[in-house]
C-alpha cells in the first residue's frame, strides 16, 4: 500500500515539474542556497561549539536535575536559535533598525525566558539561574552593527557578559566545594562554554560583527514592508480644482481655532461682545468664597484613604524541612537568637528591619536579602555569608568565614575576628563597605578599613588593568 502511494506521489511531482519547470527550478535554487549557508565553515564551527561545550553543560545538569536542568535546557535553546540566526545572516542583507529588532526577536525571547527564572522569591539554586541569565546576554554579540551602535565589540561583549555571570558562578564553586562535585562540574562547564568557547569562536569568524550578504534577501521585518502591494493610485478629480463646490465649502462657517483666527482677522474690536464683570461677581467680594476651609470637609475627604489599611507581611522564624532557617519580616526585634543549629543547615534572612539576629553555632551558609538597619552576629560558616540588596547592615564574624560577598548593597560594616582575617571578601555594585578588625591586641580597639568603590581601568598590552582609586589628604 505504501509503495503504491509513493509511486503515485512521484508521478504527480513529475507531471507538476513538466508543467511548471521555472517555478521548480527557482525553488531548487533557494533550497540549494539554504544548504550552502548551513554548510559554510562558520556554521559548522558553531555546531562543533554546541557539540563540545553545550553538551558538556547538559551532561552535568542531568546529574543535578530540577531547576538547574530547566535552566540548562534554555541554554541549549538559546544556542540553537543563535545558529539559526547565523544561517540567516549568510542569506540576508543588512537590515535597518526595525528589521534588526525583528531579526533578533527569537533570541530576545529566549533570554527573557532565562531572566524570568530569577524573578520572584529567591530559590535554592538562585546562583545557577543567575549565571545562566547573565551569561546568555553574551549571545547578543550578533546585534553589533558598528562603532555607533552603542555596544562593545563582539569579543569584548562576550567577555563582559561572562564577567557579570562569573560573580554568581564563583558562589557555586564556594557553596558546593567538598559537598557536591556535580555542581562544580556544571559551573566549570558553563565558564568553558563562554570562555574560551564562544569567545574564541567569535574571534575566529566574526571579530568585527556579523557579515551580512549584500546580494541576499531582506530580513522578515523589512521584506514585509517592501513586498506589500502598494495601494492603487487615486483616480483623477472629476471636476476642476476651483469648482463651485470648493467655493461653497470655503463659504461655510469655520469651527474651532479656525473660527477664532477668522474672528481676529475680521477687523472687529477684540472686546466687542464681551460681558462686563461687576463688583459683586469678583471673587474677593463673594461671601461663599471666604477662604476658610471647613474641618468636616477635610475629614470626609480623607475617609476613603483611611479605610485602605496597609497589611504588613507576616513575620516568620522557623526551621524548614530541618535544613533551612527562615527569618523573614522581623521589624524592631533586637533579641533574635538561633541556638540549636548544625553545619548542614542554612540561614536565610529576608525583609528584616531594625533587628538583630545572633547565630550560636556553625551553619553551612548565611544569606541576608532585602534587609535594612539589621545586625547579624554569627560564629562560623562552612561556605559563605552573602549580603544582597540591603542597606545599612552590620555583620560580625566571631569565628571563621571562608567567603563574604556583598552585592547591590549600600552601607555595610564587617567586623572580623582574628580567626577570619583570611576570609575572601567579594563586592559588586555596592558602596560604603568598611571592614573592621582588631589591632595587635585581641581586646583592643577596632581598626577600620574602607573598601574601594572607585576603580581606574587602563588598556595595556592588549588587556585591561584595573586598580583602585586611592585618595590622599596631602
Short mmCIF file of C-alpha atoms in Angstrom, two decimals:
data_model
loop_
_atom_site.label_atom_id
_atom_site.label_comp_id
_atom_site.label_asym_id
_atom_site.label_seq_id
_atom_site.Cartn_x
_atom_site.Cartn_y
_atom_site.Cartn_z
CA UNK A 1 0.00 0.00 0.00
CA UNK A 2 2.77 2.44 0.95
CA UNK A 3 4.79 1.62 -2.19
CA UNK A 4 1.78 2.37 -4.41
CA UNK A 5 1.22 5.66 -2.61
CA UNK A 6 4.87 6.68 -3.06
CA UNK A 7 4.71 5.82 -6.77
CA UNK A 8 1.58 7.95 -7.21
CA UNK A 9 3.22 10.90 -5.44
CA UNK A 10 6.35 10.62 -7.56
CA UNK A 11 4.33 10.57 -10.76
CA UNK A 12 2.33 13.61 -9.62
CA UNK A 13 5.56 15.51 -8.90
CA UNK A 14 6.92 14.64 -12.34
CA UNK A 15 3.76 15.99 -14.01
CA UNK A 16 3.94 19.22 -12.00
CA UNK A 17 7.61 19.69 -12.84
CA UNK A 18 6.79 19.26 -16.51
CA UNK A 19 4.00 21.85 -16.30
CA UNK A 20 6.00 24.49 -14.37
CA UNK A 21 9.73 23.99 -14.78
CA UNK A 22 10.58 27.62 -13.99
CA UNK A 23 8.88 27.63 -10.60
CA UNK A 24 10.54 24.40 -9.51
CA UNK A 25 13.95 25.50 -10.73
CA UNK A 26 13.64 28.71 -8.70
CA UNK A 27 12.66 26.78 -5.60
CA UNK A 28 15.51 24.39 -6.11
CA UNK A 29 17.96 27.30 -6.21
CA UNK A 30 16.63 28.69 -2.90
CA UNK A 31 16.84 25.30 -1.21
CA UNK A 32 20.34 24.87 -2.50
CA UNK A 33 21.34 28.28 -1.14
CA UNK A 34 19.94 27.34 2.29
CA UNK A 35 22.00 24.16 2.29
CA UNK A 36 25.10 26.07 1.19
CA UNK A 37 24.72 28.60 4.01
CA UNK A 38 24.28 25.84 6.60
CA UNK A 39 27.39 24.04 5.39
CA UNK A 40 29.78 27.00 5.46
CA UNK A 41 32.75 26.89 7.89
CA UNK A 42 31.34 29.39 10.46
CA UNK A 43 28.12 27.39 10.81
CA UNK A 44 29.94 24.07 11.03
CA UNK A 45 32.27 25.53 13.65
CA UNK A 46 29.28 26.71 15.68
CA UNK A 47 27.83 23.20 15.55
CA UNK A 48 31.14 21.92 16.92
CA UNK A 49 30.89 24.52 19.70
CA UNK A 50 27.46 23.20 20.64
CA UNK A 51 28.58 19.59 20.38
CA UNK A 52 31.71 20.05 22.53
CA UNK A 53 30.71 22.67 25.09
CA UNK A 54 26.91 22.87 25.35
CA UNK A 55 26.70 19.09 25.56
CA UNK A 56 29.14 19.13 28.48
CA UNK A 57 26.94 21.59 30.40
CA UNK A 58 23.86 19.47 29.66
CA UNK A 59 25.52 16.27 30.90
CA UNK A 60 26.39 17.95 34.21
CA UNK A 61 22.86 19.38 34.55
CA UNK A 62 21.23 16.00 34.05
CA UNK A 63 23.08 14.72 37.12
CA UNK A 64 21.62 17.61 39.17
CA UNK A 65 18.12 17.88 37.72
CA UNK A 66 15.43 20.29 38.92
CA UNK A 67 15.76 23.98 38.18
CA UNK A 68 19.37 23.61 37.07
CA UNK A 69 18.32 21.21 34.31
CA UNK A 70 15.45 23.54 33.35
CA UNK A 71 17.83 26.49 33.03
CA UNK A 72 20.30 24.41 31.02
CA UNK A 73 17.54 23.48 28.55
CA UNK A 74 17.16 27.23 27.94
CA UNK A 75 20.91 27.43 27.26
CA UNK A 76 20.53 24.70 24.62
CA UNK A 77 17.58 26.54 23.08
CA UNK A 78 19.45 29.85 23.02
CA UNK A 79 22.44 28.38 21.17
CA UNK A 80 20.12 26.66 18.69
CA UNK A 81 18.41 30.00 17.99
CA UNK A 82 21.82 31.63 17.59
CA UNK A 83 22.78 29.05 14.98
CA UNK A 84 19.59 29.76 13.00
CA UNK A 85 20.35 33.49 13.10
CA UNK A 86 23.88 32.89 11.82
CA UNK A 87 22.45 30.96 8.87
CA UNK A 88 20.04 33.83 8.14
CA UNK A 89 22.92 36.32 8.27
CA UNK A 90 24.55 34.45 5.38
CA UNK A 91 21.37 34.78 3.34
CA UNK A 92 20.09 38.28 4.20
CA UNK A 93 21.04 41.88 3.59
CA UNK A 94 22.00 44.08 6.50
CA UNK A 95 18.65 45.26 7.93
CA UNK A 96 17.65 48.66 9.23
CA UNK A 97 16.89 49.25 12.92
CA UNK A 98 13.33 47.94 12.67
CA UNK A 99 14.44 44.93 10.67
CA UNK A 100 17.21 44.16 13.17
CA UNK A 101 14.71 44.18 16.05
CA UNK A 102 12.53 41.66 14.23
CA UNK A 103 15.60 39.59 13.35
CA UNK A 104 16.72 39.37 17.00
CA UNK A 105 13.25 38.73 18.42
CA UNK A 106 13.65 34.91 18.77
CA UNK A 107 16.91 35.35 20.70
CA UNK A 108 15.42 38.06 22.93
CA UNK A 109 12.51 35.79 23.83
CA UNK A 110 14.84 33.00 24.97
CA UNK A 111 16.98 35.39 27.06
CA UNK A 112 13.80 36.82 28.61
CA UNK A 113 12.73 33.28 29.48
CA UNK A 114 16.00 32.79 31.38
CA UNK A 115 15.59 36.09 33.24
CA UNK A 116 12.08 35.07 34.29
CA UNK A 117 13.52 32.14 36.26
CA UNK A 118 15.40 34.58 38.54
CA UNK A 119 12.35 36.67 39.46
CA UNK A 120 10.14 36.13 42.46
CA UNK A 121 11.23 34.54 45.67
CA UNK A 122 14.89 33.53 45.80
CA UNK A 123 15.22 29.81 45.13
CA UNK A 124 17.76 27.32 46.41
CA UNK A 125 19.58 27.39 43.05
CA UNK A 126 19.42 31.16 42.53
CA UNK A 127 23.14 31.35 41.72
CA UNK A 128 22.75 28.77 38.94
CA UNK A 129 19.76 30.60 37.44
CA UNK A 130 21.51 33.96 37.66
CA UNK A 131 24.62 32.54 36.00
CA UNK A 132 22.54 31.36 33.04
CA UNK A 133 20.54 34.59 32.73
CA UNK A 134 23.60 36.86 32.78
CA UNK A 135 25.75 34.61 30.58
CA UNK A 136 23.19 34.29 27.78
CA UNK A 137 23.41 38.04 27.13
CA UNK A 138 26.77 37.22 25.52
CA UNK A 139 24.88 35.79 22.54
CA UNK A 140 23.72 39.33 21.72
CA UNK A 141 27.11 39.99 20.09
CA UNK A 142 25.31 39.22 16.84
CA UNK A 143 23.50 42.56 17.18
CA UNK A 144 26.74 44.52 16.71
CA UNK A 145 26.43 46.76 13.64
CA UNK A 146 29.31 49.20 14.07
CA UNK A 147 31.05 51.56 16.47
CA UNK A 148 28.00 53.80 16.74
CA UNK A 149 25.54 51.04 17.71
CA UNK A 150 26.08 51.63 21.44
CA UNK A 151 27.60 48.26 22.40
CA UNK A 152 31.10 46.84 22.79
CA UNK A 153 32.93 44.95 20.07
CA UNK A 154 31.77 41.31 19.78
CA UNK A 155 34.76 39.77 21.57
CA UNK A 156 34.64 42.34 24.38
CA UNK A 157 30.87 41.93 24.69
CA UNK A 158 31.21 38.18 25.26
CA UNK A 159 33.93 38.69 27.88
CA UNK A 160 31.99 41.42 29.71
CA UNK A 161 28.82 39.34 29.79
CA UNK A 162 30.61 36.39 31.32
CA UNK A 163 32.34 38.60 33.90
CA UNK A 164 28.89 39.56 35.16
CA UNK A 165 27.81 35.92 35.30
CA UNK A 166 31.06 34.77 36.90
CA UNK A 167 30.18 36.58 40.13
CA UNK A 168 27.39 34.03 40.68
CA UNK A 169 29.35 31.13 39.19
CA UNK A 170 32.07 31.64 41.79
CA UNK A 171 29.43 31.46 44.51
CA UNK A 172 28.50 27.99 43.24
CA UNK A 173 32.12 26.87 43.43
CA UNK A 174 32.38 28.08 47.02
CA UNK A 175 28.99 26.74 48.16
CA UNK A 176 29.43 23.22 46.79
CA UNK A 177 33.16 22.80 47.41
CA UNK A 178 33.74 19.39 49.05
CA UNK A 179 29.96 18.94 49.01
CA UNK A 180 28.60 18.04 45.55
CA UNK A 181 31.01 17.68 42.64
CA UNK A 182 28.20 17.76 40.06
CA UNK A 183 27.56 21.45 40.75
CA UNK A 184 31.28 22.20 40.49
CA UNK A 185 31.38 20.38 37.16
CA UNK A 186 28.36 22.35 35.89
CA UNK A 187 29.84 25.74 36.87
CA UNK A 188 33.18 24.94 35.21
CA UNK A 189 31.43 23.71 32.05
CA UNK A 190 29.42 26.96 31.87
CA UNK A 191 32.61 29.00 32.02
CA UNK A 192 34.30 26.89 29.33
CA UNK A 193 31.25 27.36 27.11
CA UNK A 194 31.70 31.13 27.04
CA UNK A 195 35.42 31.44 27.85
CA UNK A 196 37.11 30.19 25.77
CA UNK A 197 34.31 28.54 23.73
CA UNK A 198 32.10 31.36 22.42
CA UNK A 199 34.83 34.00 22.70
CA UNK A 200 37.28 32.06 20.53
CA UNK A 201 34.53 31.31 18.01
CA UNK A 202 33.64 34.99 17.64
CA UNK A 203 37.33 35.90 17.50
CA UNK A 204 37.93 33.43 14.65
CA UNK A 205 34.91 34.18 12.45
CA UNK A 206 33.20 37.44 13.47
CA UNK A 207 35.67 39.76 15.27
CA UNK A 208 34.01 42.81 13.66
CA UNK A 209 30.43 41.58 13.91
CA UNK A 210 28.18 39.52 11.63
CA UNK A 211 28.95 39.63 7.90
CA UNK A 212 25.68 40.18 6.02
CA UNK A 213 25.09 39.16 2.40
CA UNK A 214 24.90 42.26 0.14
CA UNK A 215 23.15 40.20 -2.57
CA UNK A 216 20.84 38.44 -0.12
CA UNK A 217 17.18 38.91 0.62
CA UNK A 218 15.60 41.32 3.06
CA UNK A 219 15.00 40.21 6.64
CA UNK A 220 11.43 39.40 7.57
CA UNK A 221 10.64 42.76 9.22
CA UNK A 222 11.95 44.72 6.24
CA UNK A 223 10.77 42.48 3.46
CA UNK A 224 7.20 42.66 4.76
CA UNK A 225 7.12 46.38 4.12
CA UNK A 226 8.83 46.13 0.74
CA UNK A 227 6.86 43.24 -0.70
CA UNK A 228 3.44 44.52 0.38
CA UNK A 229 1.43 45.53 -2.69
CA UNK A 230 1.11 49.26 -2.99
CA UNK A 231 -2.35 50.81 -2.97
CA UNK A 232 -3.74 51.84 -6.40
CA UNK A 233 -3.33 55.49 -7.31
CA UNK A 234 -6.39 57.62 -6.62
CA UNK A 235 -8.49 58.45 -9.68
CA UNK A 236 -8.11 61.94 -11.17
CA UNK A 237 -10.60 64.54 -9.94
CA UNK A 238 -13.80 64.63 -11.96
CA UNK A 239 -14.21 68.39 -11.58
CA UNK A 240 -11.88 71.37 -11.95
CA UNK A 241 -9.72 72.26 -8.99
CA UNK A 242 -11.57 75.52 -8.38
CA UNK A 243 -15.11 74.22 -8.69
CA UNK A 244 -18.29 75.63 -7.30
CA UNK A 245 -18.21 73.03 -4.52
CA UNK A 246 -14.86 74.37 -3.34
CA UNK A 247 -16.15 77.90 -3.19
CA UNK A 248 -19.22 76.73 -1.31
CA UNK A 249 -17.05 74.87 1.22
CA UNK A 250 -14.98 77.99 1.84
CA UNK A 251 -18.17 79.94 2.43
CA UNK A 252 -19.25 77.60 5.25
CA UNK A 253 -18.71 78.89 8.81
CA UNK A 254 -15.41 77.72 10.29
CA UNK A 255 -15.16 75.80 13.54
CA UNK A 256 -12.67 75.53 16.40
CA UNK A 257 -9.43 77.55 16.25
CA UNK A 258 -10.07 78.41 12.60
CA UNK A 259 -13.13 80.38 13.72
CA UNK A 260 -11.06 82.22 16.33
CA UNK A 261 -8.44 83.32 13.81
CA UNK A 262 -11.14 84.27 11.35
CA UNK A 263 -12.75 86.47 14.03
CA UNK A 264 -9.43 88.13 14.87
CA UNK A 265 -8.59 88.84 11.24
CA UNK A 266 -12.03 90.26 10.54
CA UNK A 267 -11.02 93.68 11.85
CA UNK A 268 -13.67 93.87 14.56
CA UNK A 269 -12.89 95.12 18.03
CA UNK A 270 -11.32 92.43 20.18
CA UNK A 271 -13.52 93.29 23.19
CA UNK A 272 -16.71 93.52 21.22
CA UNK A 273 -19.40 91.26 22.64
CA UNK A 274 -17.66 90.70 25.99
CA UNK A 275 -19.79 90.97 29.15
CA UNK A 276 -18.75 93.42 31.84
CA UNK A 277 -17.72 91.99 35.23
CA UNK A 278 -19.39 93.85 38.08
CA UNK A 279 -18.03 94.14 41.66
CA UNK A 280 -20.38 91.51 43.07
CA UNK A 281 -19.01 88.97 40.55
CA UNK A 282 -15.39 89.32 41.74
CA UNK A 283 -14.05 86.51 43.93
CA UNK A 284 -12.87 88.79 46.71
CA UNK A 285 -16.41 90.10 47.17
CA UNK A 286 -18.24 86.76 47.11
CA UNK A 287 -19.49 85.61 50.51
CA UNK A 288 -19.41 81.90 49.72
CA UNK A 289 -15.67 82.04 48.89
CA UNK A 290 -14.26 83.17 52.25
CA UNK A 291 -11.04 81.16 52.02
CA UNK A 292 -11.80 79.30 55.28
CA UNK A 293 -11.69 75.52 54.96
CA UNK A 294 -14.26 73.52 56.89
CA UNK A 295 -12.70 70.82 59.08
CA UNK A 296 -15.62 68.46 58.39
CA UNK A 297 -14.84 68.61 54.68
CA UNK A 298 -11.26 67.53 55.35
CA UNK A 299 -12.38 64.54 57.43
CA UNK A 300 -14.89 63.38 54.84
CA UNK A 301 -12.39 63.75 52.02
CA UNK A 302 -9.77 61.69 53.83
CA UNK A 303 -12.12 58.91 54.94
CA UNK A 304 -11.65 56.78 51.77
CA UNK A 305 -7.84 56.81 52.12
CA UNK A 306 -8.03 55.96 55.82
CA UNK A 307 -10.17 52.92 55.07
CA UNK A 308 -7.38 51.41 52.98
CA UNK A 309 -5.19 49.89 55.65
CA UNK A 310 -1.77 48.58 54.75
CA UNK A 311 -1.35 44.91 55.60
CA UNK A 312 2.12 44.16 56.92
CA UNK A 313 3.74 40.88 55.82
CA UNK A 314 3.64 38.05 58.33
CA UNK A 315 6.87 37.66 60.32
CA UNK A 316 8.48 34.24 60.22
CA UNK A 317 11.06 32.50 62.42
CA UNK A 318 11.16 28.76 61.74
CA UNK A 319 13.26 25.79 60.67
CA UNK A 320 12.01 24.41 57.35
CA UNK A 321 12.49 20.72 56.46
CA UNK A 322 15.21 20.52 59.09
CA UNK A 323 17.63 22.21 56.67
CA UNK A 324 16.84 25.92 56.37
CA UNK A 325 16.22 28.59 59.00
CA UNK A 326 13.81 31.20 57.59
CA UNK A 327 13.82 34.55 59.41
CA UNK A 328 11.53 36.91 57.49
CA UNK A 329 9.85 40.31 58.01
CA UNK A 330 11.10 40.84 61.56
CA UNK A 331 10.65 44.53 62.49
CA UNK A 332 12.30 46.07 65.55
CA UNK A 333 13.32 42.71 67.10
CA UNK A 334 16.69 43.05 68.85
CA UNK A 335 16.79 39.66 70.59
CA UNK A 336 16.52 37.09 67.80
CA UNK A 337 18.68 34.02 68.57
CA UNK A 338 19.30 30.72 66.75
CA UNK A 339 20.94 28.40 69.27
CA UNK A 340 20.08 24.88 68.04
CA UNK A 341 21.82 24.60 64.66
CA UNK A 342 24.39 22.45 62.86
CA UNK A 343 26.79 22.68 59.91
CA UNK A 344 24.27 21.20 57.43
CA UNK A 345 21.70 23.95 57.93
CA UNK A 346 21.48 27.29 56.16
CA UNK A 347 20.10 30.62 57.40
CA UNK A 348 18.02 32.86 55.14
CA UNK A 349 17.17 36.35 56.45
CA UNK A 350 14.66 38.31 54.35
CA UNK A 351 12.86 41.65 54.67
CA UNK A 352 14.00 42.41 58.24
CA UNK A 353 14.32 45.97 59.54
CA UNK A 354 15.86 47.46 62.67
CA UNK A 355 16.54 43.98 64.11
CA UNK A 356 19.47 41.95 65.44
CA UNK A 357 19.99 38.19 64.92
CA UNK A 358 22.57 36.06 66.70
CA UNK A 359 23.51 32.62 65.33
CA UNK A 360 25.15 30.50 68.04
CA UNK A 361 26.95 27.63 66.36
CA UNK A 362 28.31 26.59 62.98
CA UNK A 363 25.99 26.69 59.93
CA UNK A 364 26.57 25.97 56.26
CA UNK A 365 25.84 29.45 54.89
CA UNK A 366 24.02 32.68 55.76
CA UNK A 367 22.10 34.83 53.25
CA UNK A 368 20.81 38.33 54.10
CA UNK A 369 18.37 39.58 51.46
CA UNK A 370 16.49 42.94 51.25
CA UNK A 371 17.12 43.96 54.85
CA UNK A 372 17.81 47.41 56.30
CA UNK A 373 19.36 48.60 59.56
CA UNK A 374 19.87 44.99 60.64
CA UNK A 375 22.71 43.34 62.53
CA UNK A 376 23.82 39.70 62.26
CA UNK A 377 26.29 38.06 64.64
CA UNK A 378 27.44 34.53 63.86
CA UNK A 379 30.14 32.13 64.98
CA UNK A 380 31.22 30.05 61.96
CA UNK A 381 30.01 29.36 58.41
CA UNK A 382 31.19 26.46 56.27
CA UNK A 383 30.61 28.05 52.84
CA UNK A 384 29.83 31.77 52.75
CA UNK A 385 27.98 34.72 54.20
CA UNK A 386 26.09 36.66 51.49
CA UNK A 387 24.54 40.13 51.63
CA UNK A 388 22.19 41.04 48.74
CA UNK A 389 20.01 44.13 48.09
CA UNK A 390 20.47 45.53 51.60
CA UNK A 391 21.00 48.93 53.21
CA UNK A 392 22.71 49.73 56.49
CA UNK A 393 23.88 46.24 57.53
CA UNK A 394 26.29 45.27 60.30
CA UNK A 395 27.83 41.77 60.31
CA UNK A 396 30.15 40.36 62.96
CA UNK A 397 32.02 37.10 62.45
CA UNK A 398 33.21 35.70 65.77
CA UNK A 399 34.78 32.59 64.23
CA UNK A 400 35.68 31.87 60.61
CA UNK A 401 34.04 32.50 57.24
CA UNK A 402 35.81 31.39 54.03
CA UNK A 403 33.88 33.84 51.83
CA UNK A 404 31.87 37.01 52.41
CA UNK A 405 30.09 38.50 49.39
CA UNK A 406 28.27 41.83 49.22
CA UNK A 407 26.07 42.54 46.20
CA UNK A 408 23.97 45.65 45.43
CA UNK A 409 24.22 46.98 48.99
CA UNK A 410 24.71 50.45 50.42
CA UNK A 411 26.38 50.74 53.80
CA UNK A 412 27.84 47.53 55.25
CA UNK A 413 30.07 47.15 58.31
CA UNK A 414 32.03 43.87 58.51
CA UNK A 415 33.56 43.01 61.90
CA UNK A 416 36.10 40.21 61.52
CA UNK A 417 37.65 38.20 64.32
CA UNK A 418 41.31 37.15 64.28
CA UNK A 419 40.20 33.71 63.03
CA UNK A 420 38.54 35.20 59.95
CA UNK A 421 41.29 37.51 58.73
CA UNK A 422 41.91 35.20 55.74
CA UNK A 423 38.32 35.50 54.53
CA UNK A 424 37.77 36.31 50.85
CA UNK A 425 35.55 39.41 50.51
CA UNK A 426 33.78 39.94 47.17
CA UNK A 427 31.79 43.10 46.40
CA UNK A 428 29.72 44.16 43.38
CA UNK A 429 27.54 47.24 42.78
CA UNK A 430 27.97 48.26 46.44
CA UNK A 431 29.10 51.35 48.33
CA UNK A 432 30.26 52.35 51.84
CA UNK A 433 31.74 48.93 52.68
CA UNK A 434 34.02 49.00 55.74
CA UNK A 435 35.98 46.13 57.25
CA UNK A 436 36.85 46.39 60.95
CA UNK A 437 39.49 44.20 62.59
CA UNK A 438 41.17 44.16 65.97
CA UNK A 439 44.59 45.72 66.35
CA UNK A 440 47.60 43.89 67.70
CA UNK A 441 45.77 43.39 70.99
CA UNK A 442 42.92 40.87 70.79
CA UNK A 443 40.86 43.05 73.14
CA UNK A 444 41.99 46.33 71.62
CA UNK A 445 40.05 48.87 69.60
CA UNK A 446 38.60 48.11 66.20
CA UNK A 447 40.63 49.36 63.22
CA UNK A 448 38.51 50.39 60.24
CA UNK A 449 39.49 49.70 56.61
CA UNK A 450 37.34 51.14 53.83
CA UNK A 451 36.99 49.01 50.69
CA UNK A 452 37.45 51.00 47.45
CA UNK A 453 34.37 51.71 45.36
CA UNK A 454 36.07 53.60 42.54
CA UNK A 455 38.45 51.96 40.07
CA UNK A 456 40.65 53.01 37.17
CA UNK A 457 40.70 50.77 34.08
CA UNK A 458 43.63 51.06 31.63
CA UNK A 459 44.15 49.15 28.39
CA UNK A 460 47.73 47.91 28.46
CA UNK A 461 49.42 45.32 26.24
CA UNK A 462 46.09 44.13 24.86
CA UNK A 463 44.32 43.60 28.19
CA UNK A 464 42.58 45.69 30.84
CA UNK A 465 44.41 46.53 34.06
CA UNK A 466 42.19 47.63 36.94
CA UNK A 467 43.45 49.45 40.02
CA UNK A 468 41.50 51.02 42.91
CA UNK A 469 41.44 54.79 43.24
CA UNK A 470 43.42 55.97 46.25
CA UNK A 471 42.66 59.29 47.93
CA UNK A 472 45.28 61.13 49.96
CA UNK A 473 44.85 64.19 52.11
CA UNK A 474 48.21 65.69 51.13
#
